[in-house]
């Protein structure tokens, strides 16, 4: 279901113009207006889901198949050296628009971008406690 006040619903459903790379009955793939690199694209479901947790399972499967197809196209057409898939859920994770979307970010040697984090060094006991918390 479309959400009336959601800008990505409006873009995904053609109410707001976009630089569309691909569309079908469930998704629209557009160029990001604030790209990290040349060819940075977003996969937008036409139906509103706030984040990954709300995305129907069928749509989650379809989005990864579409991401694979679009990634191959971007690599072939743009001759990029790599590609990142980025998907943020919640403000703490960097989500700024409350509509599920998957970033396809072509990467080029020396493009000046990075996706990295500070690595931790938990003990085996800490890892086991976390594992138990998740699976029990």
PDB file of C-alpha atoms in Angstrom:
ATOM      1  CA  UNK A   1       0.000   0.000   0.000  1.00  0.00           C
ATOM      2  CA  UNK A   2       1.254   3.453  -0.882  1.00  0.00           C
ATOM      3  CA  UNK A   3       1.707   6.035   1.876  1.00  0.00           C
ATOM      4  CA  UNK A   4       0.447   9.491   0.833  1.00  0.00           C
ATOM      5  CA  UNK A   5       3.100  11.583   2.593  1.00  0.00           C
ATOM      6  CA  UNK A   6       6.078   9.400   1.580  1.00  0.00           C
ATOM      7  CA  UNK A   7       8.368  10.947  -1.016  1.00  0.00           C
ATOM      8  CA  UNK A   8       9.784   7.564  -2.056  1.00  0.00           C
ATOM      9  CA  UNK A   9       6.245   6.202  -2.592  1.00  0.00           C
ATOM     10  CA  UNK A  10       5.614   9.176  -4.887  1.00  0.00           C
ATOM     11  CA  UNK A  11       8.881   8.632  -6.778  1.00  0.00           C
ATOM     12  CA  UNK A  12       8.417   4.851  -6.997  1.00  0.00           C
ATOM     13  CA  UNK A  13       4.916   5.297  -8.404  1.00  0.00           C
ATOM     14  CA  UNK A  14       5.858   7.997 -10.927  1.00  0.00           C
ATOM     15  CA  UNK A  15       4.188  10.954  -9.206  1.00  0.00           C
ATOM     16  CA  UNK A  16       7.555  12.725  -8.880  1.00  0.00           C
ATOM     17  CA  UNK A  17       9.965  12.573 -11.837  1.00  0.00           C
ATOM     18  CA  UNK A  18      13.173  10.608 -11.455  1.00  0.00           C
ATOM     19  CA  UNK A  19      16.078   9.392 -13.537  1.00  0.00           C
ATOM     20  CA  UNK A  20      14.702   5.878 -13.844  1.00  0.00           C
ATOM     21  CA  UNK A  21      17.047   3.043 -14.780  1.00  0.00           C
ATOM     22  CA  UNK A  22      14.507   0.227 -14.529  1.00  0.00           C
ATOM     23  CA  UNK A  23      10.923  -0.369 -13.498  1.00  0.00           C
ATOM     24  CA  UNK A  24       8.449  -3.209 -13.252  1.00  0.00           C
ATOM     25  CA  UNK A  25       5.141  -3.705 -11.448  1.00  0.00           C
ATOM     26  CA  UNK A  26       6.845  -3.929  -8.009  1.00  0.00           C
ATOM     27  CA  UNK A  27       9.963  -1.733  -8.153  1.00  0.00           C
ATOM     28  CA  UNK A  28      11.537   1.352  -9.638  1.00  0.00           C
ATOM     29  CA  UNK A  29      15.322   1.792  -9.770  1.00  0.00           C
ATOM     30  CA  UNK A  30      16.467   5.401  -9.898  1.00  0.00           C
ATOM     31  CA  UNK A  31      19.686   7.370  -9.830  1.00  0.00           C
ATOM     32  CA  UNK A  32      20.337   8.885  -6.400  1.00  0.00           C
ATOM     33  CA  UNK A  33      20.163  12.704  -6.436  1.00  0.00           C
ATOM     34  CA  UNK A  34      23.026  12.873  -3.904  1.00  0.00           C
ATOM     35  CA  UNK A  35      25.269  10.128  -5.247  1.00  0.00           C
ATOM     36  CA  UNK A  36      28.299   8.763  -3.451  1.00  0.00           C
ATOM     37  CA  UNK A  37      29.779   7.811  -6.839  1.00  0.00           C
ATOM     38  CA  UNK A  38      28.865   7.899 -10.533  1.00  0.00           C
ATOM     39  CA  UNK A  39      25.895   5.595 -11.093  1.00  0.00           C
ATOM     40  CA  UNK A  40      24.754   5.389  -7.439  1.00  0.00           C
ATOM     41  CA  UNK A  41      21.227   4.012  -7.689  1.00  0.00           C
ATOM     42  CA  UNK A  42      18.335   3.181  -5.369  1.00  0.00           C
ATOM     43  CA  UNK A  43      15.928   0.273  -5.610  1.00  0.00           C
ATOM     44  CA  UNK A  44      12.514   1.438  -4.394  1.00  0.00           C
ATOM     45  CA  UNK A  45       9.546  -0.873  -3.848  1.00  0.00           C
ATOM     46  CA  UNK A  46       6.315   0.646  -5.176  1.00  0.00           C
ATOM     47  CA  UNK A  47       4.511  -0.540  -2.028  1.00  0.00           C
ATOM     48  CA  UNK A  48       5.419   1.229   1.196  1.00  0.00           C
ATOM     49  CA  UNK A  49       7.471  -0.590   3.813  1.00  0.00           C
ATOM     50  CA  UNK A  50       9.262   1.577   6.354  1.00  0.00           C
ATOM     51  CA  UNK A  51      12.319  -0.677   6.622  1.00  0.00           C
ATOM     52  CA  UNK A  52      13.610  -4.208   6.109  1.00  0.00           C
ATOM     53  CA  UNK A  53      11.615  -5.476   9.088  1.00  0.00           C
ATOM     54  CA  UNK A  54       8.349  -4.334   7.458  1.00  0.00           C
ATOM     55  CA  UNK A  55       9.175  -5.502   3.936  1.00  0.00           C
ATOM     56  CA  UNK A  56       7.094  -8.527   2.909  1.00  0.00           C
ATOM     57  CA  UNK A  57       9.216 -11.674   2.551  1.00  0.00           C
ATOM     58  CA  UNK A  58       8.361 -12.007  -1.154  1.00  0.00           C
ATOM     59  CA  UNK A  59       9.502  -8.427  -1.791  1.00  0.00           C
ATOM     60  CA  UNK A  60      12.723  -9.045   0.129  1.00  0.00           C
ATOM     61  CA  UNK A  61      13.489 -11.980  -2.152  1.00  0.00           C
ATOM     62  CA  UNK A  62      12.598 -10.014  -5.277  1.00  0.00           C
ATOM     63  CA  UNK A  63      14.722  -7.025  -4.288  1.00  0.00           C
ATOM     64  CA  UNK A  64      17.862  -9.179  -4.067  1.00  0.00           C
ATOM     65  CA  UNK A  65      17.209 -10.736  -7.484  1.00  0.00           C
ATOM     66  CA  UNK A  66      16.742  -7.230  -8.902  1.00  0.00           C
ATOM     67  CA  UNK A  67      19.885  -6.010  -7.098  1.00  0.00           C
ATOM     68  CA  UNK A  68      21.893  -8.794  -8.732  1.00  0.00           C
ATOM     69  CA  UNK A  69      20.527  -7.872 -12.171  1.00  0.00           C
ATOM     70  CA  UNK A  70      21.135  -4.134 -11.699  1.00  0.00           C
ATOM     71  CA  UNK A  71      24.610  -4.681 -10.214  1.00  0.00           C
ATOM     72  CA  UNK A  72      25.639  -6.666 -13.290  1.00  0.00           C
ATOM     73  CA  UNK A  73      24.290  -3.911 -15.538  1.00  0.00           C
ATOM     74  CA  UNK A  74      26.090  -1.154 -13.623  1.00  0.00           C
ATOM     75  CA  UNK A  75      29.411  -3.021 -13.659  1.00  0.00           C
ATOM     76  CA  UNK A  76      29.102  -3.741 -17.376  1.00  0.00           C
ATOM     77  CA  UNK A  77      27.941  -0.281 -18.484  1.00  0.00           C
ATOM     78  CA  UNK A  78      29.964   1.913 -16.117  1.00  0.00           C
ATOM     79  CA  UNK A  79      33.087  -0.272 -15.972  1.00  0.00           C
ATOM     80  CA  UNK A  80      33.291   0.251 -12.213  1.00  0.00           C
ATOM     81  CA  UNK A  81      35.842  -1.688 -10.191  1.00  0.00           C
ATOM     82  CA  UNK A  82      33.415  -2.948  -7.553  1.00  0.00           C
ATOM     83  CA  UNK A  83      30.001  -2.322  -6.052  1.00  0.00           C
ATOM     84  CA  UNK A  84      28.525  -1.885  -2.563  1.00  0.00           C
ATOM     85  CA  UNK A  85      24.989  -2.774  -1.534  1.00  0.00           C
ATOM     86  CA  UNK A  86      23.909  -0.623   1.406  1.00  0.00           C
ATOM     87  CA  UNK A  87      20.593  -0.792   3.223  1.00  0.00           C
ATOM     88  CA  UNK A  88      19.957   1.233   6.396  1.00  0.00           C
ATOM     89  CA  UNK A  89      17.258   0.577   9.015  1.00  0.00           C
ATOM     90  CA  UNK A  90      16.491   3.223  11.611  1.00  0.00           C
ATOM     91  CA  UNK A  91      18.037   6.568  12.402  1.00  0.00           C
ATOM     92  CA  UNK A  92      20.963   5.044  14.314  1.00  0.00           C
ATOM     93  CA  UNK A  93      21.899   3.128  11.147  1.00  0.00           C
ATOM     94  CA  UNK A  94      21.691   6.208   8.924  1.00  0.00           C
ATOM     95  CA  UNK A  95      18.202   5.770   7.446  1.00  0.00           C
ATOM     96  CA  UNK A  96      16.939   9.223   6.457  1.00  0.00           C
ATOM     97  CA  UNK A  97      13.835   8.310   4.419  1.00  0.00           C
ATOM     98  CA  UNK A  98      11.354   5.966   6.112  1.00  0.00           C
ATOM     99  CA  UNK A  99      10.723   3.855   3.003  1.00  0.00           C
ATOM    100  CA  UNK A 100      12.767   0.709   2.426  1.00  0.00           C
ATOM    101  CA  UNK A 101      15.388   1.263  -0.250  1.00  0.00           C
ATOM    102  CA  UNK A 102      18.571  -0.483  -1.290  1.00  0.00           C
ATOM    103  CA  UNK A 103      21.580   1.534  -2.426  1.00  0.00           C
ATOM    104  CA  UNK A 104      23.654   0.197  -5.323  1.00  0.00           C
ATOM    105  CA  UNK A 105      26.935   2.109  -5.153  1.00  0.00           C
ATOM    106  CA  UNK A 106      29.398   1.525  -7.978  1.00  0.00           C
ATOM    107  CA  UNK A 107      32.953   1.718  -6.700  1.00  0.00           C
ATOM    108  CA  UNK A 108      35.996   2.982  -8.547  1.00  0.00           C
ATOM    109  CA  UNK A 109      39.639   2.750  -7.552  1.00  0.00           C
ATOM    110  CA  UNK A 110      40.500   6.007  -5.719  1.00  0.00           C
ATOM    111  CA  UNK A 111      36.863   7.230  -5.680  1.00  0.00           C
ATOM    112  CA  UNK A 112      37.442   8.774  -2.241  1.00  0.00           C
ATOM    113  CA  UNK A 113      34.560   6.859  -0.631  1.00  0.00           C
ATOM    114  CA  UNK A 114      34.754   4.311   2.132  1.00  0.00           C
ATOM    115  CA  UNK A 115      32.360   2.067   3.966  1.00  0.00           C
ATOM    116  CA  UNK A 116      34.131   0.982   7.082  1.00  0.00           C
ATOM    117  CA  UNK A 117      33.761   0.633  10.808  1.00  0.00           C
ATOM    118  CA  UNK A 118      35.963   0.281  13.820  1.00  0.00           C
ATOM    119  CA  UNK A 119      36.455  -3.398  14.480  1.00  0.00           C
ATOM    120  CA  UNK A 120      35.925  -4.680  17.985  1.00  0.00           C
ATOM    121  CA  UNK A 121      37.816  -7.407  19.798  1.00  0.00           C
ATOM    122  CA  UNK A 122      35.324  -9.317  21.944  1.00  0.00           C
ATOM    123  CA  UNK A 123      36.457 -12.273  23.975  1.00  0.00           C
ATOM    124  CA  UNK A 124      35.205 -15.771  23.152  1.00  0.00           C
ATOM    125  CA  UNK A 125      33.023 -15.554  26.264  1.00  0.00           C
ATOM    126  CA  UNK A 126      31.443 -12.292  25.088  1.00  0.00           C
ATOM    127  CA  UNK A 127      30.807 -13.790  21.657  1.00  0.00           C
ATOM    128  CA  UNK A 128      29.194 -16.840  23.249  1.00  0.00           C
ATOM    129  CA  UNK A 129      26.952 -14.632  25.428  1.00  0.00           C
ATOM    130  CA  UNK A 130      25.840 -12.677  22.364  1.00  0.00           C
ATOM    131  CA  UNK A 131      25.239 -15.899  20.438  1.00  0.00           C
ATOM    132  CA  UNK A 132      23.103 -17.278  23.266  1.00  0.00           C
ATOM    133  CA  UNK A 133      21.124 -14.049  23.525  1.00  0.00           C
ATOM    134  CA  UNK A 134      20.292 -14.230  19.823  1.00  0.00           C
ATOM    135  CA  UNK A 135      19.466 -17.918  19.467  1.00  0.00           C
ATOM    136  CA  UNK A 136      17.795 -18.715  22.806  1.00  0.00           C
TER     137      UNK A 136
END
